[in-house]
Amino acid sequence: MKRLILVFLVAGLLLATAARTHAQVDDPLPSWNDGQAKKRITGFVKTVTTENSPDFVPEAGRIAVFDNDGTLWPEQPMYFQLAFALDRVKALAPEHPEWKSTQPFKAALEGDLKTLFAGGEHALLELVMATHAGNTTEEFSQIVQDWLATAKHPETGRLFTAMVYQPMLELLAYLRANGFKTYIVSGGGIEFMRPWTEDIYGIPPEQVIGSSIKTEFEIRDGTPVLVRLPEINFIDDKAGKPVGINQHIGRRPIAAFGNSDGDLQMLQWTCLKRENSFCVYVHHTDAEREWAYDRDSHIGKLDKGLDEARSNGWTVVDMKQDWKQVYPQTSQ
Amino acid sequence: MKRLILVFLVAGLLLATAARTHAQVDDPLPSWNDGQAKKRITGFVKTVTTENSPDFVPEAGRIAVFDNDGTLWPEQPMYFQLAFALDRVKALAPEHPEWKSTQPFKAALEGDLKTLFAGGEHALLELVMATHAGNTTEEFSQIVQDWLATAKHPETGRLFTAMVYQPMLELLAYLRANGFKTYIVSGGGIEFMRPWTEDIYGIPPEQVIGSSIKTEFEIRDGTPVLVRLPEINFIDDKAGKPVGINQHIGRRPIAAFGNSDGDLQMLQWTCLKRENSFCVYVHHTDAEREWAYDRDSHIGKLDKGLDEARSNGWTVVDMKQDWKQVYPQTSQ
């Protein structure tokens, strides 16, 4: 019996392998123009997945980390999570008549981004605490999902989830098809991302790392809940990114993708003094199809990172040159 | 070509399935005596893995969480991590002559557990900070591995890693074979467990959740490191367990295994008011082969949890009755 199974399975697998070899001629990254960036990506994947090569990395070690804002979807003219917070302020305003005359809520209600940003980090934090806390984790997840189902980007008119970068979706799928585990490591809220990353990126909640507020366990009328508190738990940005990666994954990635100086430490942690590692900066160079910004940008500033990318030989993706298409084709 | 592949593969798979059905008659839990506990475990797994059944749970939702100390390996006469800390105090003592006359170090050096425990949580925390911090994450991982390679349990004379519970190893493997993702959720140190859980339990570092101290990113002579600071980051115990689970996994488990009141909130979070969930307390009833303790124990007290298990219909594993064998057969 065993021998019979083996004969059939081996025959089937041999044929399947032959078919796959043929299929591999198909381009796994069709939205990427042929160029240095694409060549380096496929070259790296081939290097670490070729068995019996000295550079082979077993599947368990194939960890790839991705920043989200500006790397997997845009961050202009403001972080999408801030658009969410502003809409939440409007939704909650009837319960807070005092917001009409109190900053930063007044600016938020009036859509006065200039005043809002002038309030600095403190103003934004106050907004987040007022709009992201006070509910349970399950309630918050539902609020995010409801918002994403209808909210549109102020400039493109697209659903936010229809603005993910098509070339990066292909890259995520390509890495996973090659045995990589793909993670998000974002300065954005972990609970803001988890409700939709599995559907949109194919990244399950347990592979999402982000900033968080504290939560508290409670049993309400016999039902256990986690209540979201207005208190920072962890900021997953800059030097916090390697800390968050270590806390959640417990081993170093071999590939890291970012777009700003906020990702620099993550790329250093992944690539400095390490063989068989691969670091990429997505450079926003396409003012027509997306936005063009780097060294002087208020959001997603890429300055020191660009210098380090050059001196360390990291890959810089030029959105204008390297991407055939920016967003997925959609009826949205 | 495609049709030919299909014919061969289907034939092979049909034969393989027939063989597997036969193999399933083999017991996946050979160290478990036939009884209520075993019957409930296999019944639950069958329920959630039977497709087209109303109780079916897709693989992505099959999350099982396990406490470590007292659930996967023993915790008597002291937490194994405390034995590690005491050995570290001895190893570091030459650099700290003052420890000879300062508590809790004096007690640690003299093996005076009574005085040590009398110092309460504060004394233990001081020991942990002095012995677990001040190095990099990679250095600490190596220290743990070196210790585990030679340190022996004071009563059994076995290596600590040779004292994991054989029935629980089988249970972990059985769940994984049925599409479950198995996690550790322990009050113990996350970085103390990660260096060995993959080898011993088949649980990779990214599926280990535990208590932690803060770390800080730094570039030392061009090499990026994470330095371990003498400051608590998170205590993954009691009401902290659901918080830790949410932080790391982002979805609720459907199965939880613990042995003490410290696991109660984790079991509540998993099982209270939820269909298709399964909660288990391992009850230490075997004074001969292991240790017998529950309501009055200094370590691993199981009091309120035992009452809740009974009133909620959770499964209680009686180590003496339910386990044929406690530790793996080994030459250690």
XYZ file of C-alpha atoms in Angstrom:
664
model
C 0.000 0.000 0.000
C 2.681 2.459 1.069
C 4.707 1.811 -2.082
C 1.629 2.320 -4.254
C 0.869 5.661 -2.586
C 4.441 6.702 -3.099
C 4.421 5.857 -6.796
C 1.255 7.832 -7.425
C 2.315 10.801 -5.302
C 5.779 11.003 -6.818
C 4.339 10.842 -10.333
C 1.826 13.539 -9.507
C 4.374 15.768 -7.828
C 6.879 15.431 -10.659
C 4.236 16.535 -13.118
C 3.165 19.358 -10.839
C 6.765 20.527 -10.484
C 7.184 20.526 -14.242
C 4.029 22.611 -14.563
C 5.203 25.013 -11.856
C 8.578 25.520 -13.482
C 6.655 26.593 -16.534
C 4.411 28.885 -14.476
C 7.409 30.584 -12.881
C 8.152 32.187 -16.216
C 5.063 34.256 -15.414
C 6.048 37.458 -13.652
C 5.226 37.425 -9.913
C 5.599 41.227 -9.812
C 3.684 42.459 -12.867
C 3.211 46.018 -11.554
C 6.950 46.509 -11.198
C 8.915 47.835 -14.145
C 12.049 45.906 -15.000
C 14.864 47.734 -13.274
C 17.341 47.627 -10.408
C 14.724 47.484 -7.635
C 12.797 44.559 -9.069
C 16.003 42.746 -9.978
C 17.348 43.112 -6.456
C 14.117 41.887 -4.888
C 13.926 38.742 -6.989
C 17.679 38.232 -6.641
C 17.474 38.357 -2.849
C 14.544 35.943 -2.742
C 16.353 33.515 -5.018
C 19.501 33.736 -2.879
C 17.855 32.891 0.441
C 15.517 30.218 -0.945
C 18.070 28.211 -2.918
C 18.710 25.052 -0.948
C 22.272 23.819 -0.580
C 23.477 27.361 -1.244
C 25.623 28.908 1.529
C 23.127 31.798 1.676
C 20.071 29.614 2.142
C 17.734 30.687 4.983
C 15.295 28.055 6.324
C 11.627 29.072 6.212
C 11.424 29.729 9.960
C 13.977 32.512 9.565
C 12.325 34.177 6.576
C 10.767 37.096 8.434
C 9.935 40.226 6.428
C 8.715 43.424 8.119
C 6.816 46.263 6.457
C 6.041 49.731 7.634
C 2.437 50.627 6.739
C 1.882 54.402 6.268
C 3.750 55.464 3.147
C 5.032 51.938 2.499
C 1.899 49.840 1.945
C -0.592 52.687 1.530
C -0.230 56.512 1.330
C 0.134 58.944 4.211
C -0.790 62.200 2.451
C -2.215 64.758 2.967
C -2.417 63.223 6.466
C -2.114 59.791 8.070
C -5.319 57.909 7.283
C -5.717 57.173 10.972
C -5.857 60.909 11.607
C -8.705 61.164 9.072
C -10.403 58.474 11.142
C -9.786 60.428 14.363
C -11.226 63.616 12.828
C -14.357 61.762 11.730
C -14.634 60.281 15.220
C -14.448 63.765 16.738
C -17.383 64.781 14.532
C -19.330 61.654 15.444
C -18.727 62.136 19.171
C -19.173 65.938 19.204
C -22.857 65.904 20.244
C -21.789 64.259 23.527
C -19.067 66.906 24.011
C -20.510 70.408 23.526
C -17.330 71.816 25.119
C -15.288 70.684 22.084
C -16.707 73.572 20.022
C -14.533 75.955 21.960
C -11.640 73.752 23.116
C -8.504 72.993 21.125
C -7.525 70.717 19.507
C -11.167 69.626 19.115
C -12.313 72.954 17.722
C -9.704 72.728 14.945
C -10.658 69.107 14.298
C -14.351 69.966 13.986
C -13.573 72.842 11.650
C -11.171 70.748 9.555
C -8.481 73.315 10.364
C -5.430 71.098 9.886
C -3.006 73.991 10.142
C -4.017 74.819 13.706
C -4.186 71.134 14.510
C -0.637 70.423 13.347
C 0.562 73.609 15.081
C -0.489 71.943 18.353
C 2.214 69.351 17.713
C 2.333 65.820 19.013
C 0.493 66.772 22.172
C -2.608 67.914 20.263
C -2.666 64.760 18.152
C -2.252 62.583 21.213
C -5.170 64.322 22.859
C -7.303 63.634 19.788
C -6.325 59.989 19.723
C -7.074 59.491 23.408
C -10.481 61.137 23.097
C -11.443 59.140 20.013
C -9.720 55.777 20.436
C -10.253 54.995 24.128
C -13.244 54.384 26.378
C -14.630 51.428 24.453
C -13.835 47.716 24.388
C -11.423 46.174 21.887
C -14.338 44.553 20.089
C -16.361 47.763 19.914
C -13.357 49.661 18.594
C -12.709 47.037 15.923
C -16.302 47.422 14.726
C -16.024 51.230 14.652
C -12.921 50.976 12.459
C -14.589 48.523 10.103
C -17.704 50.683 9.787
C -15.593 53.747 9.034
C -13.460 52.000 6.408
C -16.565 50.689 4.653
C -17.660 54.202 3.643
C -14.987 56.857 4.326
C -13.299 58.254 1.225
C -9.923 59.862 0.717
C -10.344 63.666 0.427
C -8.320 63.923 -2.789
C -8.760 60.675 -4.706
C -12.318 59.946 -3.596
C -11.320 56.304 -3.213
C -12.018 54.105 -0.220
C -8.859 54.142 1.883
C -8.476 50.382 1.552
C -8.599 50.790 -2.237
C -5.481 52.966 -2.016
C -3.060 50.260 -0.988
C -0.094 50.010 -3.327
C -0.621 47.310 -5.949
C 3.145 46.650 -6.364
C 3.462 46.098 -2.611
C 0.490 43.701 -2.578
C 2.304 41.686 -5.232
C 5.523 41.841 -3.242
C 3.788 40.587 -0.066
C 2.229 37.685 -1.979
C 5.511 36.902 -3.723
C 7.428 36.749 -0.444
C 4.781 34.535 1.167
C 4.808 32.230 -1.860
C 8.529 31.878 -1.142
C 8.042 30.850 2.468
C 8.331 34.280 4.089
C 6.215 35.318 7.048
C 5.148 38.933 6.423
C 4.648 41.372 9.308
C 3.477 44.960 9.579
C 5.569 47.131 11.911
C 3.878 50.518 11.967
C 3.778 53.654 14.070
C 0.010 53.488 13.523
C -2.384 51.950 16.018
C -2.208 48.178 16.242
C -5.974 47.956 16.834
C -6.660 50.370 13.987
C -4.908 48.038 11.519
C -5.852 44.567 12.679
C -9.525 44.658 11.630
C -8.633 44.849 7.923
C -4.997 43.791 7.302
C -5.897 40.139 6.755
C -8.449 40.916 4.026
C -6.431 43.645 2.356
C -2.806 42.557 2.762
C -3.156 38.886 3.682
C -1.499 39.698 7.018
C -3.284 38.152 10.038
C -3.747 40.117 13.286
C -0.974 38.204 15.063
C 1.489 39.536 12.471
C 0.582 43.184 13.005
C 2.797 45.263 15.319
C 1.937 48.873 16.069
C 1.498 51.589 18.641
C -1.015 50.912 21.373
C -2.876 52.304 24.316
C -3.271 50.324 27.528
C -6.156 47.913 27.975
C -7.731 46.472 31.098
C -9.490 43.159 31.602
C -12.967 43.336 33.058
C -16.021 41.101 33.356
C -19.158 43.063 32.417
C -22.434 41.327 33.164
C -20.705 37.982 32.941
C -18.945 38.764 29.669
C -15.157 39.288 29.672
C -14.008 42.412 27.834
C -10.825 44.432 27.381
C -11.441 48.122 27.971
C -9.284 50.613 26.078
C -7.747 53.194 28.421
C -6.643 56.754 27.551
C -3.016 55.963 28.323
C -0.124 55.254 25.965
C 1.200 51.703 26.156
C 3.818 51.658 23.411
C 4.975 53.890 20.552
C 6.128 51.698 17.691
C 8.181 54.277 15.855
C 11.873 55.046 15.297
C 13.938 53.236 17.983
C 10.657 51.669 19.147
C 10.423 49.562 15.994
C 13.285 47.153 16.782
C 11.918 46.964 20.339
C 8.439 46.101 19.032
C 9.860 43.560 16.596
C 11.786 41.852 19.355
C 8.814 41.935 21.701
C 6.418 40.357 19.174
C 8.593 38.194 16.951
C 11.594 37.355 19.098
C 13.928 37.006 16.144
C 15.418 39.411 13.662
C 13.825 39.899 10.267
C 15.940 39.279 7.184
C 14.036 41.823 5.096
C 12.649 45.249 6.004
C 10.648 47.767 3.982
C 10.037 51.366 4.988
C 9.714 54.852 3.560
C 10.747 57.373 6.212
C 13.278 58.214 8.891
C 10.823 56.614 11.320
C 11.795 53.275 9.775
C 15.535 53.829 9.952
C 16.190 51.875 13.154
C 14.097 48.981 11.852
C 16.239 48.848 8.728
C 19.428 49.149 10.772
C 18.292 46.331 13.074
C 17.573 44.169 10.031
C 20.541 44.947 7.818
C 23.536 46.482 9.604
C 26.413 44.003 9.835
C 24.260 41.116 8.696
C 24.697 38.781 5.751
C 21.671 37.720 3.724
C 19.542 40.622 4.728
C 17.627 42.992 2.501
C 16.509 46.551 3.219
C 14.341 48.760 1.071
C 13.200 52.363 1.156
C 10.145 53.286 -0.914
C 10.880 56.784 -2.207
C 7.840 58.956 -2.961
C 8.832 60.505 -6.292
C 5.563 60.519 -8.183
C 3.689 63.793 -7.767
C 1.257 62.856 -10.506
C 0.044 59.421 -9.541
C 0.761 59.745 -5.791
C 2.738 62.415 -3.898
C 6.366 63.498 -4.151
C 8.163 64.261 -0.892
C 11.243 63.353 1.117
C 13.789 65.463 3.012
C 11.553 68.418 3.880
C 8.219 66.710 4.331
C 6.119 67.310 7.424
C 4.809 63.728 7.165
C 7.009 60.779 6.312
C 10.248 62.736 6.207
C 12.989 60.738 4.487
C 16.318 62.443 5.026
C 18.818 60.609 7.179
C 17.374 57.341 5.888
C 18.072 58.282 2.293
C 21.709 58.988 3.126
C 22.047 55.720 5.037
C 20.378 53.793 2.224
C 23.006 55.103 -0.143
C 25.964 54.528 2.145
C 24.790 51.040 3.146
C 23.786 49.934 -0.324
C 20.125 49.460 0.560
C 17.594 49.380 -2.248
C 15.681 52.562 -2.986
C 12.428 52.117 -4.893
C 11.649 55.093 -7.103
C 7.853 55.033 -7.275
C 7.728 56.982 -10.500
C 10.299 54.835 -12.288
C 9.767 51.460 -10.685
C 5.992 51.152 -10.460
C 3.859 50.513 -13.522
C 0.740 51.008 -11.501
C 0.181 52.536 -8.053
C -3.297 51.483 -6.858
C -5.256 48.315 -7.635
C -7.719 48.446 -10.497
C -11.078 48.819 -8.876
C -14.542 50.106 -9.449
C -14.236 52.269 -6.315
C -1.092 17.970 -18.856
C -3.238 19.505 -16.132
C -5.740 16.661 -16.297
C -2.965 14.090 -16.070
C -1.508 15.776 -12.988
C -4.937 15.823 -11.437
C -5.540 12.129 -12.047
C -2.249 11.138 -10.486
C -2.557 13.491 -7.556
C -6.130 12.517 -6.778
C -5.246 8.835 -6.922
C -2.275 9.369 -4.642
C -4.221 11.506 -2.209
C -7.114 9.058 -2.031
C -4.735 6.281 -1.146
C -2.940 8.507 1.353
C -6.261 9.442 2.973
C -7.205 5.789 3.257
C -3.869 5.103 4.927
C -4.302 8.061 7.269
C -7.766 6.994 8.311
C -6.171 3.751 9.296
C -3.360 5.543 11.112
C -5.837 7.631 13.090
C -6.843 4.508 14.908
C -3.418 4.922 16.459
C -3.717 6.969 19.618
C -2.455 10.572 19.235
C -2.323 10.884 23.039
C -0.650 7.657 24.197
C 0.425 9.038 27.594
C -3.148 9.905 28.520
C -5.283 7.279 30.247
C -8.718 6.763 28.758
C -11.051 8.907 30.799
C -13.147 12.050 30.840
C -10.246 14.482 30.225
C -8.898 12.684 27.170
C -12.397 12.116 25.816
C -13.236 15.798 26.135
C -10.014 16.900 24.449
C -10.492 14.660 21.427
C -14.205 15.474 21.348
C -13.508 19.212 21.235
C -10.921 18.844 18.494
C -13.304 16.705 16.442
C -16.093 19.260 16.910
C -14.192 22.293 15.685
C -12.393 20.507 12.836
C -15.415 18.791 11.266
C -16.189 20.720 8.106
C -19.806 21.478 7.299
C -20.630 21.122 10.990
C -22.191 24.209 12.625
C -19.355 24.147 15.180
C -16.571 24.143 12.610
C -13.780 26.693 13.236
C -11.544 27.614 10.257
C -7.824 27.076 10.830
C -7.070 30.778 11.249
C -9.283 30.818 14.345
C -7.803 27.717 15.953
C -5.674 29.466 18.542
C -4.705 27.501 21.663
C -2.890 29.135 24.588
C -0.863 27.358 27.255
C 0.486 28.565 30.543
C 4.035 27.253 31.034
C 5.011 26.863 34.722
C 2.918 24.041 36.192
C 1.132 23.428 32.887
C 3.875 22.395 30.458
C 6.641 21.783 32.992
C 6.752 21.777 36.837
C 7.061 24.770 39.136
C 8.171 23.036 42.337
C 9.955 23.454 44.672
C 10.398 26.849 42.943
C 9.859 28.341 39.493
C 12.668 27.068 37.284
C 13.426 30.640 36.294
C 14.125 31.391 39.954
C 16.645 28.535 40.008
C 18.228 30.251 37.005
C 18.276 33.596 38.842
C 19.918 32.017 41.905
C 22.619 30.450 39.751
C 23.136 33.817 38.058
C 23.588 35.484 41.463
C 26.331 32.966 42.233
C 27.975 33.497 38.842
C 27.889 37.285 39.201
C 28.822 37.401 42.900
C 32.567 37.954 42.357
C 31.714 41.287 40.691
C 29.435 42.213 43.620
C 31.237 41.677 46.949
C 28.489 43.719 48.640
C 25.950 40.938 47.912
C 27.470 38.830 50.705
C 25.879 41.130 53.235
C 22.893 42.570 51.351
C 19.464 40.957 51.066
C 18.006 39.399 49.021
C 21.400 38.493 47.534
C 22.784 37.097 50.783
C 19.856 34.671 51.021
C 20.240 33.777 47.343
C 23.940 33.028 47.772
C 23.254 30.923 50.849
C 20.372 29.072 49.167
C 18.155 30.314 51.997
C 14.805 30.144 50.184
C 12.828 30.824 53.355
C 14.366 34.263 53.850
C 14.154 34.893 50.125
C 10.431 34.168 49.937
C 9.869 36.171 53.131
C 11.084 39.197 51.178
C 8.019 38.812 48.977
C 7.613 39.986 45.422
C 9.944 42.913 45.982
C 12.902 40.677 46.828
C 12.286 38.440 43.812
C 11.976 41.451 41.530
C 15.281 42.781 42.813
C 16.911 39.423 42.037
C 15.470 39.347 38.536
C 16.603 42.881 37.758
C 20.137 42.192 38.993
C 20.431 38.932 37.061
C 18.351 39.457 33.907
C 19.232 43.017 32.862
C 22.382 44.837 31.770
C 23.125 42.634 28.778
C 21.871 42.534 25.190
C 18.995 40.298 24.098
C 21.424 38.079 22.230
C 23.808 37.767 25.182
C 20.924 36.920 27.499
C 19.631 34.253 25.126
C 23.062 32.621 25.141
C 23.269 32.734 28.956
C 19.898 30.950 29.199
C 20.949 28.297 26.698
C 24.243 27.672 28.476
C 22.470 27.316 31.804
C 19.819 24.913 30.487
C 22.491 22.723 28.913
C 23.876 21.721 32.301
C 21.685 22.847 35.228
C 19.824 20.048 36.993
C 16.637 20.045 39.015
C 17.502 19.860 42.752
C 15.148 16.930 43.430
C 14.942 14.845 40.264
C 18.483 15.469 39.055
C 17.094 15.832 35.538
C 17.855 18.620 33.121
C 14.997 21.109 33.422
C 14.101 20.688 29.747
C 13.805 16.937 30.351
C 11.038 17.634 32.877
C 8.437 18.872 30.438
C 5.199 16.919 30.679
C 5.052 14.148 28.095
C 1.213 14.199 27.918
C 1.279 17.932 27.195
C 3.909 17.482 24.464
C 1.538 15.010 22.834
C -1.359 17.411 23.268
C 0.570 20.281 21.635
C 1.501 18.083 18.679
C -2.046 16.737 18.405
C -3.538 20.229 18.294
C -1.022 21.394 15.693
C -1.715 18.308 13.574
C -5.331 19.493 13.629
C -4.537 22.967 12.367
C -4.173 24.746 15.700
C -1.596 27.447 16.308
C -0.164 26.834 19.795
C 0.998 29.714 21.994
C 2.640 29.973 25.393
C 1.153 32.649 27.673
C 3.259 32.614 30.816
C 4.026 34.798 33.785
C 7.631 33.762 33.203
C 10.099 35.865 31.268
C 9.476 35.956 27.521
C 13.217 36.052 26.807
C 13.857 33.238 29.276
C 11.524 30.936 27.312
C 12.155 31.818 23.693
C 15.644 30.323 23.385
C 14.323 26.774 23.893
C 10.553 26.574 23.318
C 10.892 25.779 19.624
C 13.167 22.775 20.232
C 11.327 21.490 23.272
C 7.664 22.320 22.612
C 7.656 23.038 18.893
C 6.549 26.586 19.712
C 8.482 29.289 17.791
C 9.590 32.535 19.502
C 6.829 34.579 17.851
C 4.267 32.377 19.611
C 5.690 32.931 23.091
C 4.067 35.588 25.294
C 5.465 36.356 28.727
C 6.565 38.948 31.224
C 9.281 41.314 30.099
C 11.659 44.058 31.079
C 12.198 47.100 28.904
C 14.782 47.082 26.133
C 16.523 49.908 24.340
C 17.882 50.063 20.813
C 21.501 51.076 20.479
C 24.254 50.897 17.876
C 27.469 49.635 19.478
C 30.573 49.903 17.332
C 28.408 49.771 14.238
C 26.380 46.787 15.396
C 22.727 47.289 16.378
C 21.772 45.718 19.718
C 18.854 45.748 22.134
C 20.008 46.397 25.683
C 17.966 44.902 28.532
C 17.083 47.524 31.160
C 16.343 46.936 34.860
C 12.762 48.149 34.484
C 9.530 46.149 34.252
C 7.791 46.374 30.882
C 4.872 43.984 31.308
C 3.673 41.389 33.823
C 1.905 38.617 31.951
C -0.013 37.167 34.861
C -3.617 37.116 36.087
C -5.553 39.978 34.405
C -2.377 40.649 32.396
C -2.815 37.402 30.447
C -5.836 38.468 28.374
C -4.078 41.806 27.825
C -0.929 40.021 26.619
C -2.956 37.695 24.406
C -4.726 40.621 22.792
C -1.502 42.557 22.381
C 0.331 39.691 20.676
C -2.361 37.677 18.913
C -5.159 40.158 18.321
C -7.862 37.520 18.430
C -9.331 35.341 21.128
C -8.100 31.803 21.592
C -10.638 28.977 21.411
C -8.699 26.782 23.820
C -6.780 27.630 26.994
C -4.754 25.465 29.361
C -3.564 26.527 32.801
C -2.969 25.203 36.280
C -3.338 28.062 38.761
C -5.388 31.075 39.760
C -2.877 33.103 37.748
C -4.457 31.570 34.644
C -8.046 32.249 35.636
C -8.555 35.433 33.602
C -7.011 33.762 30.550
C -9.522 30.931 30.854
C -12.378 33.385 31.419
C -11.335 35.408 28.366
C -11.274 32.218 26.296
C -14.366 30.434 27.544
C -16.894 32.657 29.332
C -20.017 33.161 27.220
C -18.398 31.637 24.158
C -19.509 28.677 22.059
C -16.912 26.239 20.748
C -14.311 27.079 23.324
C -12.413 24.724 25.562
C -10.762 25.428 28.912
C -8.608 23.094 30.944
C -7.016 23.176 34.381
C -4.161 20.767 35.025
C -4.593 19.719 38.668
C -1.425 18.675 40.478
C -2.601 15.558 42.317
C 0.377 13.268 42.038
C 2.691 13.544 45.042
C 4.610 10.475 43.979
C 5.503 11.154 40.365
C 5.308 14.965 40.569
C 3.944 17.217 43.336
C 0.470 17.476 44.880
C -0.805 20.975 45.673
C -3.690 23.322 45.024
C -5.678 25.631 47.327
C -2.992 26.297 49.936
C 0.141 26.256 47.822
C 2.651 29.063 47.978
C 3.451 28.493 44.294
C 0.793 27.827 41.667
C -2.160 28.212 44.021
C -5.330 26.778 42.472
C -8.311 27.813 44.538
C -10.743 30.193 42.902
C -9.906 28.616 39.558
C -10.910 25.168 40.771
C -14.294 26.502 41.879
C -14.811 28.301 38.575
C -13.760 25.235 36.612
C -16.468 23.267 38.352
C -19.183 25.888 38.028
C -18.336 26.604 34.371
C -17.925 22.991 33.346
C -14.273 23.373 32.382
C -12.145 20.268 32.151
C -9.943 19.406 35.118
C -7.047 17.077 34.379
C -6.172 14.891 37.358
C -2.465 14.252 36.836
C -2.495 11.099 38.935
C -5.517 9.584 37.220
C -5.229 10.970 33.726
C -1.539 10.697 32.948
C 0.114 7.354 32.238
C 3.496 8.961 32.231
C 4.661 12.371 33.481
C 8.095 13.058 31.942
C 9.527 11.915 28.622
C 11.628 8.768 28.614
C 15.166 9.978 28.479
C 18.678 9.019 29.297
C 19.096 12.255 31.288
